[in-house]
């Protein structure tokens, strides 16, 4: 156990050695073999530059831009860059947030607060929209209308039917996270505009790379502020702009649309609080690191990174198509390869890929959609993609030899029955109590069989079990 507050201070070199030892247990953030969570451009020197830039502004506070105009200048520059990439106009404005979830929460807040006369505002999204919309609806007490999709994409007819006089925002994805496909943004934006409703494009995941893929010839629909009816769009710079976490941009078509996003409060003895985003105090470190990253890579550099990513996607997709036992579940049209299993336990396959150094993201079944494996592909994967095919073949063979998971006998459970004691017992029985998460097929199979509400309760309980301070 490491004591974060020792009686006497510890030498810096010892602290750094302790941090390096802790990091030794993490998945690799570089090397092109982790298909979720991190985004690696494989550019020499970029990490060092970002770290140095972060250090220059780590103690700068974004609370008051008049006190720290350097941060204001960097934020405005990042917003301008995003507006250029996403075809904003002269009136386009935006804000720098801590990540995609915050950007989506603020897009919903702006839409809700623009209509104080609506007592029970509603948000319409396709079923494939990111879960952060559900989080936004929950936090902001907005009713969430989730609309079934058609062919993995939002269905314009069904979306139109879901809009009511209480709808304050319609949203869709470019692309969806789970499958990497782009919703029919022009049709949806036109429907929303015709009903007088704001329309937000969640481009947090792939919004930075889509314009470059289109420049390379990818057959993708219009999705950004060039589309009439799109009132706001979000894009994460810590994804395909390859900035360190966490920096996202929320753009509005004009200032009037953005104004309800702000929070202001003066009715107390202290300073008047004015916040464009959720946080008040904000470190300038991530913003400076993002600024340095964009300046270092440049437009030509991003086009080259998109080229490598596109080539890697093609190679991985070809490997899936050539391997018996797996199949492409979604068209690999952006930066995602999504595969399903045929005749092999998908969760065992994920474990076998991990055993060969390929760390993927299993996705549970939803409605009539089967479980799948998600691969987020970055530029770094281009250098390792050729090694994936033989390992996929070997992993499929090993998964077939192991056979499907035999689910352990469990009593009938409901969310209300989940207690800390039950979670601790389950973790012990499933071999998770010691912190070994390398064999997850049984756990994922149990979660896949559980209804969503029970799955939420189980994972909430498990995360709460993990997040306990060590006993002294």
PDB file of C-alpha atoms in Angstrom, residues 168-303:
ATOM      1  CA  UNK A 168     -36.051  20.523 -27.100  1.00  0.00           C
ATOM      2  CA  UNK A 169     -33.265  18.603 -28.844  1.00  0.00           C
ATOM      3  CA  UNK A 170     -32.798  15.881 -31.431  1.00  0.00           C
ATOM      4  CA  UNK A 171     -29.361  14.289 -31.660  1.00  0.00           C
ATOM      5  CA  UNK A 172     -27.526  11.724 -33.753  1.00  0.00           C
ATOM      6  CA  UNK A 173     -24.014  10.340 -34.219  1.00  0.00           C
ATOM      7  CA  UNK A 174     -21.190  10.887 -36.682  1.00  0.00           C
ATOM      8  CA  UNK A 175     -20.162   8.163 -36.215  1.00  0.00           C
ATOM      9  CA  UNK A 176     -21.790   5.957 -33.570  1.00  0.00           C
ATOM     10  CA  UNK A 177     -19.284   4.640 -31.064  1.00  0.00           C
ATOM     11  CA  UNK A 178     -20.442   1.025 -30.958  1.00  0.00           C
ATOM     12  CA  UNK A 179     -20.436   0.365 -34.693  1.00  0.00           C
ATOM     13  CA  UNK A 180     -18.608   3.289 -36.313  1.00  0.00           C
ATOM     14  CA  UNK A 181     -21.369   4.162 -38.790  1.00  0.00           C
ATOM     15  CA  UNK A 182     -22.654   7.649 -39.572  1.00  0.00           C
ATOM     16  CA  UNK A 183     -26.312   8.480 -39.067  1.00  0.00           C
ATOM     17  CA  UNK A 184     -28.204  10.209 -41.935  1.00  0.00           C
ATOM     18  CA  UNK A 185     -27.460  13.682 -40.602  1.00  0.00           C
ATOM     19  CA  UNK A 186     -28.897  15.789 -43.474  1.00  0.00           C
ATOM     20  CA  UNK A 187     -32.276  14.055 -43.310  1.00  0.00           C
ATOM     21  CA  UNK A 188     -32.443  14.211 -39.518  1.00  0.00           C
ATOM     22  CA  UNK A 189     -31.342  17.856 -39.365  1.00  0.00           C
ATOM     23  CA  UNK A 190     -33.992  18.806 -41.916  1.00  0.00           C
ATOM     24  CA  UNK A 191     -36.683  17.041 -39.887  1.00  0.00           C
ATOM     25  CA  UNK A 192     -35.629  18.807 -36.687  1.00  0.00           C
ATOM     26  CA  UNK A 193     -35.449  22.190 -38.407  1.00  0.00           C
ATOM     27  CA  UNK A 194     -38.891  21.665 -39.895  1.00  0.00           C
ATOM     28  CA  UNK A 195     -40.254  21.135 -36.401  1.00  0.00           C
ATOM     29  CA  UNK A 196     -38.366  24.099 -34.957  1.00  0.00           C
ATOM     30  CA  UNK A 197     -36.132  21.921 -32.772  1.00  0.00           C
ATOM     31  CA  UNK A 198     -32.383  22.130 -32.192  1.00  0.00           C
ATOM     32  CA  UNK A 199     -30.277  19.349 -33.719  1.00  0.00           C
ATOM     33  CA  UNK A 200     -26.970  18.224 -32.227  1.00  0.00           C
ATOM     34  CA  UNK A 201     -24.367  16.047 -33.954  1.00  0.00           C
ATOM     35  CA  UNK A 202     -22.356  13.913 -31.569  1.00  0.00           C
ATOM     36  CA  UNK A 203     -19.049  13.772 -33.433  1.00  0.00           C
ATOM     37  CA  UNK A 204     -17.056  13.397 -30.218  1.00  0.00           C
ATOM     38  CA  UNK A 205     -15.659  10.032 -31.245  1.00  0.00           C
ATOM     39  CA  UNK A 206     -14.749  10.455 -34.893  1.00  0.00           C
ATOM     40  CA  UNK A 207     -15.534  14.037 -35.771  1.00  0.00           C
ATOM     41  CA  UNK A 208     -11.897  14.999 -36.168  1.00  0.00           C
ATOM     42  CA  UNK A 209     -11.007  12.159 -38.534  1.00  0.00           C
ATOM     43  CA  UNK A 210     -14.176  12.068 -40.690  1.00  0.00           C
ATOM     44  CA  UNK A 211     -13.331  15.225 -42.683  1.00  0.00           C
ATOM     45  CA  UNK A 212      -9.897  13.803 -43.469  1.00  0.00           C
ATOM     46  CA  UNK A 213     -11.334  10.425 -44.457  1.00  0.00           C
ATOM     47  CA  UNK A 214     -13.669  12.247 -46.830  1.00  0.00           C
ATOM     48  CA  UNK A 215     -10.711  14.075 -48.337  1.00  0.00           C
ATOM     49  CA  UNK A 216      -9.136  10.667 -48.924  1.00  0.00           C
ATOM     50  CA  UNK A 217     -12.194   9.507 -50.850  1.00  0.00           C
ATOM     51  CA  UNK A 218     -14.312   7.820 -48.173  1.00  0.00           C
ATOM     52  CA  UNK A 219     -17.978   7.728 -49.147  1.00  0.00           C
ATOM     53  CA  UNK A 220     -19.441   9.433 -46.091  1.00  0.00           C
ATOM     54  CA  UNK A 221     -22.453  11.751 -45.867  1.00  0.00           C
ATOM     55  CA  UNK A 222     -22.306  15.398 -44.898  1.00  0.00           C
ATOM     56  CA  UNK A 223     -22.484  15.584 -41.115  1.00  0.00           C
ATOM     57  CA  UNK A 224     -21.164  18.882 -39.776  1.00  0.00           C
ATOM     58  CA  UNK A 225     -22.090  22.564 -39.642  1.00  0.00           C
ATOM     59  CA  UNK A 226     -22.227  22.648 -43.434  1.00  0.00           C
ATOM     60  CA  UNK A 227     -25.569  20.830 -43.097  1.00  0.00           C
ATOM     61  CA  UNK A 228     -28.586  23.147 -42.737  1.00  0.00           C
ATOM     62  CA  UNK A 229     -30.404  22.490 -39.497  1.00  0.00           C
ATOM     63  CA  UNK A 230     -27.359  21.374 -37.500  1.00  0.00           C
ATOM     64  CA  UNK A 231     -27.323  23.787 -34.568  1.00  0.00           C
ATOM     65  CA  UNK A 232     -24.432  22.307 -32.563  1.00  0.00           C
ATOM     66  CA  UNK A 233     -21.712  19.688 -32.869  1.00  0.00           C
ATOM     67  CA  UNK A 234     -19.134  18.234 -30.501  1.00  0.00           C
ATOM     68  CA  UNK A 235     -15.694  16.779 -31.205  1.00  0.00           C
ATOM     69  CA  UNK A 236     -13.082  15.393 -28.807  1.00  0.00           C
ATOM     70  CA  UNK A 237      -9.525  16.560 -29.357  1.00  0.00           C
ATOM     71  CA  UNK A 238      -8.208  13.743 -27.164  1.00  0.00           C
ATOM     72  CA  UNK A 239      -9.416  11.206 -29.704  1.00  0.00           C
ATOM     73  CA  UNK A 240      -8.380  11.616 -33.345  1.00  0.00           C
ATOM     74  CA  UNK A 241      -6.740  14.997 -32.841  1.00  0.00           C
ATOM     75  CA  UNK A 242      -4.425  12.934 -30.582  1.00  0.00           C
ATOM     76  CA  UNK A 243      -4.240  15.481 -27.752  1.00  0.00           C
ATOM     77  CA  UNK A 244      -3.782  14.219 -24.188  1.00  0.00           C
ATOM     78  CA  UNK A 245      -6.962  13.800 -22.181  1.00  0.00           C
ATOM     79  CA  UNK A 246      -9.231  15.525 -21.568  1.00  0.00           C
ATOM     80  CA  UNK A 247     -10.174  18.169 -24.128  1.00  0.00           C
ATOM     81  CA  UNK A 248     -13.344  18.374 -26.200  1.00  0.00           C
ATOM     82  CA  UNK A 249     -14.953  21.155 -28.234  1.00  0.00           C
ATOM     83  CA  UNK A 250     -18.646  22.044 -28.316  1.00  0.00           C
ATOM     84  CA  UNK A 251     -19.540  24.274 -31.259  1.00  0.00           C
ATOM     85  CA  UNK A 252     -22.779  26.214 -31.749  1.00  0.00           C
ATOM     86  CA  UNK A 253     -23.829  27.701 -35.055  1.00  0.00           C
ATOM     87  CA  UNK A 254     -24.125  31.154 -33.448  1.00  0.00           C
ATOM     88  CA  UNK A 255     -23.931  33.042 -30.171  1.00  0.00           C
ATOM     89  CA  UNK A 256     -27.680  33.056 -29.560  1.00  0.00           C
ATOM     90  CA  UNK A 257     -27.742  29.251 -29.582  1.00  0.00           C
ATOM     91  CA  UNK A 258     -24.823  29.057 -27.143  1.00  0.00           C
ATOM     92  CA  UNK A 259     -26.046  31.592 -24.572  1.00  0.00           C
ATOM     93  CA  UNK A 260     -28.271  29.204 -22.546  1.00  0.00           C
ATOM     94  CA  UNK A 261     -25.245  26.972 -22.074  1.00  0.00           C
ATOM     95  CA  UNK A 262     -23.751  29.439 -19.572  1.00  0.00           C
ATOM     96  CA  UNK A 263     -24.370  29.368 -15.828  1.00  0.00           C
ATOM     97  CA  UNK A 264     -24.349  32.659 -13.923  1.00  0.00           C
ATOM     98  CA  UNK A 265     -24.980  33.374 -10.256  1.00  0.00           C
ATOM     99  CA  UNK A 266     -24.525  36.646  -8.377  1.00  0.00           C
ATOM    100  CA  UNK A 267     -26.868  36.267  -5.378  1.00  0.00           C
ATOM    101  CA  UNK A 268     -24.252  35.580  -2.712  1.00  0.00           C
ATOM    102  CA  UNK A 269     -21.491  37.597  -0.973  1.00  0.00           C
ATOM    103  CA  UNK A 270     -18.615  36.306  -3.100  1.00  0.00           C
ATOM    104  CA  UNK A 271     -17.583  36.850  -6.695  1.00  0.00           C
ATOM    105  CA  UNK A 272     -20.174  36.555  -9.443  1.00  0.00           C
ATOM    106  CA  UNK A 273     -19.859  33.057 -10.870  1.00  0.00           C
ATOM    107  CA  UNK A 274     -19.954  32.881 -14.678  1.00  0.00           C
ATOM    108  CA  UNK A 275     -19.230  29.477 -16.205  1.00  0.00           C
ATOM    109  CA  UNK A 276     -19.399  28.538 -19.882  1.00  0.00           C
ATOM    110  CA  UNK A 277     -18.861  24.869 -18.974  1.00  0.00           C
ATOM    111  CA  UNK A 278     -19.607  22.643 -15.983  1.00  0.00           C
ATOM    112  CA  UNK A 279     -16.359  23.180 -14.081  1.00  0.00           C
ATOM    113  CA  UNK A 280     -15.418  26.458 -12.481  1.00  0.00           C
ATOM    114  CA  UNK A 281     -11.751  25.941 -11.732  1.00  0.00           C
ATOM    115  CA  UNK A 282     -10.040  24.377 -14.742  1.00  0.00           C
ATOM    116  CA  UNK A 283      -6.367  23.617 -15.210  1.00  0.00           C
ATOM    117  CA  UNK A 284      -4.836  25.137 -18.305  1.00  0.00           C
ATOM    118  CA  UNK A 285      -2.573  22.104 -18.708  1.00  0.00           C
ATOM    119  CA  UNK A 286      -4.803  19.972 -20.968  1.00  0.00           C
ATOM    120  CA  UNK A 287      -5.730  22.995 -23.089  1.00  0.00           C
ATOM    121  CA  UNK A 288      -2.091  23.964 -23.601  1.00  0.00           C
ATOM    122  CA  UNK A 289      -1.217  20.351 -24.438  1.00  0.00           C
ATOM    123  CA  UNK A 290      -4.018  20.217 -27.026  1.00  0.00           C
ATOM    124  CA  UNK A 291      -2.928  23.548 -28.507  1.00  0.00           C
ATOM    125  CA  UNK A 292       0.649  22.263 -28.856  1.00  0.00           C
ATOM    126  CA  UNK A 293      -0.523  18.977 -30.362  1.00  0.00           C
ATOM    127  CA  UNK A 294      -2.617  20.612 -33.085  1.00  0.00           C
ATOM    128  CA  UNK A 295       0.142  23.103 -33.907  1.00  0.00           C
ATOM    129  CA  UNK A 296       2.714  20.307 -34.115  1.00  0.00           C
ATOM    130  CA  UNK A 297       0.729  17.908 -36.330  1.00  0.00           C
ATOM    131  CA  UNK A 298      -0.952  20.442 -38.611  1.00  0.00           C
ATOM    132  CA  UNK A 299      -3.510  19.831 -41.332  1.00  0.00           C
ATOM    133  CA  UNK A 300      -1.147  17.863 -43.574  1.00  0.00           C
ATOM    134  CA  UNK A 301      -0.097  15.723 -40.647  1.00  0.00           C
ATOM    135  CA  UNK A 302      -3.691  14.865 -39.790  1.00  0.00           C
ATOM    136  CA  UNK A 303      -4.314  13.856 -43.386  1.00  0.00           C
TER     137      UNK A 303
END
